[in-house]
């Protein structure tokens, strides 16, 4: 079973973080982090979509559906970010899944002696409903101006997806601490070898 530290949460949207559960997409055989139903259950819990300790009945059918949703969302987001239309099949899958999302529950808080809205929660005990929240997030992103800020990490051996919210809209790495620094060190070492060749 995967551990929560094997997942990366730098996507900026839950649908991008979900797409990033398939790693090393540049390889002939990418690295799957959702290897079994327990991995999917744990990911949905860590993402704040699935209530821990509930029935959480995830079987291989739900896992297959989750992987299919992940790939449809990934293809659709990358297509629209690139100025193309997604495939009708991917649109249909996203729409079908998004309709199963639970209605977000409005929360209240008492602040300074008054009732105020405290946001919403969509936490569910149904894994398919949790996956529907991922689909709903993908649909919202596809229709949002933010779709033009979706990027793929610039490191040669990464390919993680993320939303560029940097002020200058020029973020290149999924994470500076992971890919950005490694790439800069590698380029610096290559320049040093070129400028100061060994005798």
PDB file of C-alpha atoms in Angstrom:
ATOM      1  CA  UNK A   1       0.000   0.000   0.000  1.00  0.00           C
ATOM      2  CA  UNK A   2       1.206   3.496  -0.776  1.00  0.00           C
ATOM      3  CA  UNK A   3       1.881   5.862   2.071  1.00  0.00           C
ATOM      4  CA  UNK A   4       0.744   9.455   2.178  1.00  0.00           C
ATOM      5  CA  UNK A   5       4.322  10.634   1.588  1.00  0.00           C
ATOM      6  CA  UNK A   6       4.324   8.861  -1.789  1.00  0.00           C
ATOM      7  CA  UNK A   7       1.711  11.342  -3.036  1.00  0.00           C
ATOM      8  CA  UNK A   8       2.497  14.863  -4.103  1.00  0.00           C
ATOM      9  CA  UNK A   9       0.126  17.713  -3.287  1.00  0.00           C
ATOM     10  CA  UNK A  10       1.627  20.515  -5.415  1.00  0.00           C
ATOM     11  CA  UNK A  11      -1.015  20.524  -8.169  1.00  0.00           C
ATOM     12  CA  UNK A  12      -3.013  23.438  -6.796  1.00  0.00           C
ATOM     13  CA  UNK A  13      -6.322  21.672  -7.611  1.00  0.00           C
ATOM     14  CA  UNK A  14      -7.586  18.331  -6.399  1.00  0.00           C
ATOM     15  CA  UNK A  15      -8.037  17.071  -9.977  1.00  0.00           C
ATOM     16  CA  UNK A  16      -4.370  17.852 -10.743  1.00  0.00           C
ATOM     17  CA  UNK A  17      -3.208  16.202  -7.525  1.00  0.00           C
ATOM     18  CA  UNK A  18      -5.264  13.169  -8.565  1.00  0.00           C
ATOM     19  CA  UNK A  19      -3.671  13.178 -12.033  1.00  0.00           C
ATOM     20  CA  UNK A  20      -0.301  13.225 -10.283  1.00  0.00           C
ATOM     21  CA  UNK A  21      -0.994   9.844  -8.666  1.00  0.00           C
ATOM     22  CA  UNK A  22       0.358   8.379 -11.918  1.00  0.00           C
ATOM     23  CA  UNK A  23       4.049   9.287 -11.920  1.00  0.00           C
ATOM     24  CA  UNK A  24       6.765   9.290 -14.528  1.00  0.00           C
ATOM     25  CA  UNK A  25       4.284   9.598 -17.391  1.00  0.00           C
ATOM     26  CA  UNK A  26       7.240  10.065 -19.761  1.00  0.00           C
ATOM     27  CA  UNK A  27       8.267   6.420 -19.242  1.00  0.00           C
ATOM     28  CA  UNK A  28       6.906   3.571 -21.347  1.00  0.00           C
ATOM     29  CA  UNK A  29       5.476   2.185 -18.087  1.00  0.00           C
ATOM     30  CA  UNK A  30       4.545   5.026 -15.706  1.00  0.00           C
ATOM     31  CA  UNK A  31       4.646   4.513 -11.927  1.00  0.00           C
ATOM     32  CA  UNK A  32       1.223   3.817 -10.440  1.00  0.00           C
ATOM     33  CA  UNK A  33       0.720   4.964  -6.835  1.00  0.00           C
ATOM     34  CA  UNK A  34      -2.904   3.759  -6.691  1.00  0.00           C
ATOM     35  CA  UNK A  35      -1.922   0.100  -6.835  1.00  0.00           C
ATOM     36  CA  UNK A  36      -4.877  -1.306  -4.913  1.00  0.00           C
ATOM     37  CA  UNK A  37      -8.245  -0.215  -3.478  1.00  0.00           C
ATOM     38  CA  UNK A  38      -6.644   0.665  -0.137  1.00  0.00           C
ATOM     39  CA  UNK A  39      -4.345   3.155  -1.866  1.00  0.00           C
ATOM     40  CA  UNK A  40      -7.314   4.903  -3.472  1.00  0.00           C
ATOM     41  CA  UNK A  41      -9.170   5.009  -0.153  1.00  0.00           C
ATOM     42  CA  UNK A  42      -6.153   6.496   1.610  1.00  0.00           C
ATOM     43  CA  UNK A  43      -5.587   9.075  -1.167  1.00  0.00           C
ATOM     44  CA  UNK A  44      -9.227  10.208  -1.036  1.00  0.00           C
ATOM     45  CA  UNK A  45      -8.984  10.543   2.744  1.00  0.00           C
ATOM     46  CA  UNK A  46      -5.708  12.498   2.564  1.00  0.00           C
ATOM     47  CA  UNK A  47      -7.288  14.759  -0.082  1.00  0.00           C
ATOM     48  CA  UNK A  48     -10.094  15.563   2.373  1.00  0.00           C
ATOM     49  CA  UNK A  49     -12.816  14.008   0.218  1.00  0.00           C
ATOM     50  CA  UNK A  50     -13.558  10.713   1.958  1.00  0.00           C
ATOM     51  CA  UNK A  51     -14.392  10.456   5.638  1.00  0.00           C
ATOM     52  CA  UNK A  52     -11.991   8.158   7.472  1.00  0.00           C
ATOM     53  CA  UNK A  53     -13.426   5.261   9.413  1.00  0.00           C
ATOM     54  CA  UNK A  54     -16.630   5.060   7.344  1.00  0.00           C
ATOM     55  CA  UNK A  55     -17.708   2.095   5.280  1.00  0.00           C
ATOM     56  CA  UNK A  56     -15.418   3.211   2.413  1.00  0.00           C
ATOM     57  CA  UNK A  57     -16.236   0.178   0.258  1.00  0.00           C
ATOM     58  CA  UNK A  58     -13.607   0.411  -2.448  1.00  0.00           C
ATOM     59  CA  UNK A  59     -13.139  -2.668  -4.561  1.00  0.00           C
ATOM     60  CA  UNK A  60     -11.229  -3.225  -7.781  1.00  0.00           C
ATOM     61  CA  UNK A  61     -14.203  -1.940  -9.818  1.00  0.00           C
ATOM     62  CA  UNK A  62     -14.113   1.404  -7.988  1.00  0.00           C
ATOM     63  CA  UNK A  63     -10.323   1.500  -8.352  1.00  0.00           C
ATOM     64  CA  UNK A  64     -10.635   0.927 -12.111  1.00  0.00           C
ATOM     65  CA  UNK A  65     -13.290   3.671 -12.328  1.00  0.00           C
ATOM     66  CA  UNK A  66     -11.020   6.023 -10.385  1.00  0.00           C
ATOM     67  CA  UNK A  67      -8.072   5.394 -12.677  1.00  0.00           C
ATOM     68  CA  UNK A  68     -10.300   5.859 -15.748  1.00  0.00           C
ATOM     69  CA  UNK A  69     -11.590   9.164 -14.315  1.00  0.00           C
ATOM     70  CA  UNK A  70      -8.028  10.273 -13.543  1.00  0.00           C
ATOM     71  CA  UNK A  71      -6.880   9.722 -17.115  1.00  0.00           C
ATOM     72  CA  UNK A  72      -9.969  11.331 -18.679  1.00  0.00           C
ATOM     73  CA  UNK A  73      -9.529  14.410 -16.468  1.00  0.00           C
ATOM     74  CA  UNK A  74      -5.816  14.575 -17.263  1.00  0.00           C
ATOM     75  CA  UNK A  75      -6.356  14.332 -21.027  1.00  0.00           C
ATOM     76  CA  UNK A  76      -9.178  16.892 -20.965  1.00  0.00           C
ATOM     77  CA  UNK A  77      -7.277  19.407 -18.827  1.00  0.00           C
ATOM     78  CA  UNK A  78      -4.104  19.171 -20.925  1.00  0.00           C
ATOM     79  CA  UNK A  79      -6.095  19.483 -24.157  1.00  0.00           C
ATOM     80  CA  UNK A  80      -7.983  22.605 -23.065  1.00  0.00           C
ATOM     81  CA  UNK A  81      -4.829  24.133 -21.530  1.00  0.00           C
ATOM     82  CA  UNK A  82      -3.228  23.644 -24.960  1.00  0.00           C
ATOM     83  CA  UNK A  83      -6.138  25.369 -26.742  1.00  0.00           C
ATOM     84  CA  UNK A  84      -7.760  22.177 -28.016  1.00  0.00           C
ATOM     85  CA  UNK A  85     -11.135  20.616 -27.262  1.00  0.00           C
ATOM     86  CA  UNK A  86     -11.194  17.466 -25.143  1.00  0.00           C
ATOM     87  CA  UNK A  87     -12.558  14.286 -26.635  1.00  0.00           C
ATOM     88  CA  UNK A  88     -16.340  13.786 -26.407  1.00  0.00           C
ATOM     89  CA  UNK A  89     -15.711  10.509 -24.543  1.00  0.00           C
ATOM     90  CA  UNK A  90     -13.669  12.289 -21.852  1.00  0.00           C
ATOM     91  CA  UNK A  91     -16.305  15.032 -21.541  1.00  0.00           C
ATOM     92  CA  UNK A  92     -19.047  12.409 -21.167  1.00  0.00           C
ATOM     93  CA  UNK A  93     -17.100  10.514 -18.499  1.00  0.00           C
ATOM     94  CA  UNK A  94     -16.398  13.704 -16.515  1.00  0.00           C
ATOM     95  CA  UNK A  95     -20.028  14.835 -16.726  1.00  0.00           C
ATOM     96  CA  UNK A  96     -21.364  11.406 -15.761  1.00  0.00           C
ATOM     97  CA  UNK A  97     -19.045  11.195 -12.769  1.00  0.00           C
ATOM     98  CA  UNK A  98     -19.600  14.808 -11.638  1.00  0.00           C
ATOM     99  CA  UNK A  99     -23.351  14.251 -11.363  1.00  0.00           C
ATOM    100  CA  UNK A 100     -22.712  11.799  -8.505  1.00  0.00           C
ATOM    101  CA  UNK A 101     -21.042  14.497  -6.365  1.00  0.00           C
ATOM    102  CA  UNK A 102     -22.773  15.218  -3.072  1.00  0.00           C
ATOM    103  CA  UNK A 103     -24.237  18.650  -2.610  1.00  0.00           C
ATOM    104  CA  UNK A 104     -21.776  20.660  -0.500  1.00  0.00           C
ATOM    105  CA  UNK A 105     -23.086  21.226   3.009  1.00  0.00           C
ATOM    106  CA  UNK A 106     -23.024  24.848   4.171  1.00  0.00           C
ATOM    107  CA  UNK A 107     -21.357  25.187   7.566  1.00  0.00           C
ATOM    108  CA  UNK A 108     -21.992  27.875  10.212  1.00  0.00           C
ATOM    109  CA  UNK A 109     -19.933  29.426  12.972  1.00  0.00           C
ATOM    110  CA  UNK A 110     -20.661  31.721  15.895  1.00  0.00           C
ATOM    111  CA  UNK A 111     -18.446  34.787  15.626  1.00  0.00           C
ATOM    112  CA  UNK A 112     -18.774  37.771  17.958  1.00  0.00           C
ATOM    113  CA  UNK A 113     -22.211  36.604  19.072  1.00  0.00           C
ATOM    114  CA  UNK A 114     -23.525  36.197  15.501  1.00  0.00           C
ATOM    115  CA  UNK A 115     -24.083  33.285  13.178  1.00  0.00           C
ATOM    116  CA  UNK A 116     -21.941  33.477  10.043  1.00  0.00           C
ATOM    117  CA  UNK A 117     -21.243  31.143   7.163  1.00  0.00           C
ATOM    118  CA  UNK A 118     -18.106  29.118   7.771  1.00  0.00           C
ATOM    119  CA  UNK A 119     -17.668  27.688   4.288  1.00  0.00           C
ATOM    120  CA  UNK A 120     -18.792  24.358   2.950  1.00  0.00           C
ATOM    121  CA  UNK A 121     -17.742  20.771   3.284  1.00  0.00           C
ATOM    122  CA  UNK A 122     -18.163  17.965   0.786  1.00  0.00           C
ATOM    123  CA  UNK A 123     -16.697  15.162   2.882  1.00  0.00           C
ATOM    124  CA  UNK A 124     -18.487  11.921   2.058  1.00  0.00           C
ATOM    125  CA  UNK A 125     -18.439   8.292   3.149  1.00  0.00           C
ATOM    126  CA  UNK A 126     -19.092   7.049  -0.404  1.00  0.00           C
ATOM    127  CA  UNK A 127     -15.929   6.518  -2.500  1.00  0.00           C
ATOM    128  CA  UNK A 128     -17.806   7.044  -5.773  1.00  0.00           C
ATOM    129  CA  UNK A 129     -19.121  10.357  -4.450  1.00  0.00           C
ATOM    130  CA  UNK A 130     -15.565  11.300  -3.445  1.00  0.00           C
ATOM    131  CA  UNK A 131     -14.376  10.517  -6.984  1.00  0.00           C
ATOM    132  CA  UNK A 132     -17.297  12.593  -8.280  1.00  0.00           C
ATOM    133  CA  UNK A 133     -15.880  15.558  -6.337  1.00  0.00           C
ATOM    134  CA  UNK A 134     -12.631  15.099  -8.278  1.00  0.00           C
ATOM    135  CA  UNK A 135     -14.617  15.075 -11.530  1.00  0.00           C
ATOM    136  CA  UNK A 136     -16.522  18.168 -10.432  1.00  0.00           C
ATOM    137  CA  UNK A 137     -13.229  19.949  -9.730  1.00  0.00           C
ATOM    138  CA  UNK A 138     -11.965  19.008 -13.200  1.00  0.00           C
ATOM    139  CA  UNK A 139     -15.155  20.338 -14.814  1.00  0.00           C
ATOM    140  CA  UNK A 140     -14.841  23.594 -12.860  1.00  0.00           C
ATOM    141  CA  UNK A 141     -11.184  23.935 -13.897  1.00  0.00           C
ATOM    142  CA  UNK A 142     -12.001  23.255 -17.554  1.00  0.00           C
ATOM    143  CA  UNK A 143     -14.514  26.131 -17.516  1.00  0.00           C
ATOM    144  CA  UNK A 144     -12.297  28.477 -15.511  1.00  0.00           C
ATOM    145  CA  UNK A 145      -9.816  31.062 -16.820  1.00  0.00           C
ATOM    146  CA  UNK A 146      -7.268  29.217 -14.647  1.00  0.00           C
ATOM    147  CA  UNK A 147      -7.158  26.441 -17.265  1.00  0.00           C
ATOM    148  CA  UNK A 148      -4.622  28.547 -19.156  1.00  0.00           C
ATOM    149  CA  UNK A 149      -2.290  28.317 -16.157  1.00  0.00           C
ATOM    150  CA  UNK A 150      -2.060  24.541 -16.067  1.00  0.00           C
ATOM    151  CA  UNK A 151       1.539  23.461 -16.591  1.00  0.00           C
ATOM    152  CA  UNK A 152       3.568  20.281 -16.795  1.00  0.00           C
ATOM    153  CA  UNK A 153       6.764  20.313 -14.731  1.00  0.00           C
ATOM    154  CA  UNK A 154       9.790  21.384 -16.778  1.00  0.00           C
ATOM    155  CA  UNK A 155      12.101  18.755 -15.290  1.00  0.00           C
ATOM    156  CA  UNK A 156      13.042  16.063 -17.801  1.00  0.00           C
ATOM    157  CA  UNK A 157      12.123  13.236 -15.454  1.00  0.00           C
ATOM    158  CA  UNK A 158       8.962  14.531 -13.787  1.00  0.00           C
ATOM    159  CA  UNK A 159       5.865  15.523 -15.835  1.00  0.00           C
ATOM    160  CA  UNK A 160       3.706  16.338 -12.799  1.00  0.00           C
ATOM    161  CA  UNK A 161       0.816  18.687 -13.505  1.00  0.00           C
ATOM    162  CA  UNK A 162       0.269  21.919 -11.559  1.00  0.00           C
ATOM    163  CA  UNK A 163      -1.587  25.204 -11.624  1.00  0.00           C
ATOM    164  CA  UNK A 164       0.762  28.169 -12.046  1.00  0.00           C
ATOM    165  CA  UNK A 165      -0.424  30.795  -9.589  1.00  0.00           C
ATOM    166  CA  UNK A 166       2.903  32.632  -9.498  1.00  0.00           C
ATOM    167  CA  UNK A 167       2.607  36.430  -9.839  1.00  0.00           C
ATOM    168  CA  UNK A 168       4.480  36.468 -13.163  1.00  0.00           C
ATOM    169  CA  UNK A 169       2.817  33.248 -14.409  1.00  0.00           C
ATOM    170  CA  UNK A 170       6.231  31.743 -15.147  1.00  0.00           C
ATOM    171  CA  UNK A 171       6.478  28.818 -12.726  1.00  0.00           C
ATOM    172  CA  UNK A 172       8.369  25.962 -14.393  1.00  0.00           C
ATOM    173  CA  UNK A 173       8.623  23.288 -11.719  1.00  0.00           C
ATOM    174  CA  UNK A 174       6.054  21.244  -9.826  1.00  0.00           C
ATOM    175  CA  UNK A 175       8.054  22.179  -6.734  1.00  0.00           C
ATOM    176  CA  UNK A 176      11.185  24.247  -6.381  1.00  0.00           C
ATOM    177  CA  UNK A 177      12.392  22.041  -3.526  1.00  0.00           C
ATOM    178  CA  UNK A 178      12.037  18.889  -5.603  1.00  0.00           C
ATOM    179  CA  UNK A 179      12.529  19.445  -9.325  1.00  0.00           C
ATOM    180  CA  UNK A 180      13.600  23.080  -9.486  1.00  0.00           C
ATOM    181  CA  UNK A 181      16.631  22.772  -7.231  1.00  0.00           C
ATOM    182  CA  UNK A 182      17.708  19.420  -8.709  1.00  0.00           C
ATOM    183  CA  UNK A 183      17.544  20.806 -12.230  1.00  0.00           C
ATOM    184  CA  UNK A 184      19.432  23.975 -11.300  1.00  0.00           C
ATOM    185  CA  UNK A 185      22.177  21.963  -9.575  1.00  0.00           C
ATOM    186  CA  UNK A 186      22.480  19.621 -12.589  1.00  0.00           C
ATOM    187  CA  UNK A 187      22.709  22.566 -15.026  1.00  0.00           C
ATOM    188  CA  UNK A 188      25.259  24.329 -12.802  1.00  0.00           C
ATOM    189  CA  UNK A 189      27.417  21.196 -12.645  1.00  0.00           C
ATOM    190  CA  UNK A 190      27.220  20.774 -16.421  1.00  0.00           C
ATOM    191  CA  UNK A 191      28.304  24.406 -16.958  1.00  0.00           C
ATOM    192  CA  UNK A 192      31.168  23.978 -14.494  1.00  0.00           C
ATOM    193  CA  UNK A 193      32.391  20.851 -16.308  1.00  0.00           C
ATOM    194  CA  UNK A 194      32.158  22.641 -19.653  1.00  0.00           C
ATOM    195  CA  UNK A 195      33.917  25.795 -18.412  1.00  0.00           C
ATOM    196  CA  UNK A 196      36.568  23.944 -16.412  1.00  0.00           C
ATOM    197  CA  UNK A 197      37.257  20.607 -18.137  1.00  0.00           C
ATOM    198  CA  UNK A 198      39.328  18.065 -16.257  1.00  0.00           C
ATOM    199  CA  UNK A 199      43.001  17.964 -17.373  1.00  0.00           C
TER     200      UNK A 199
END
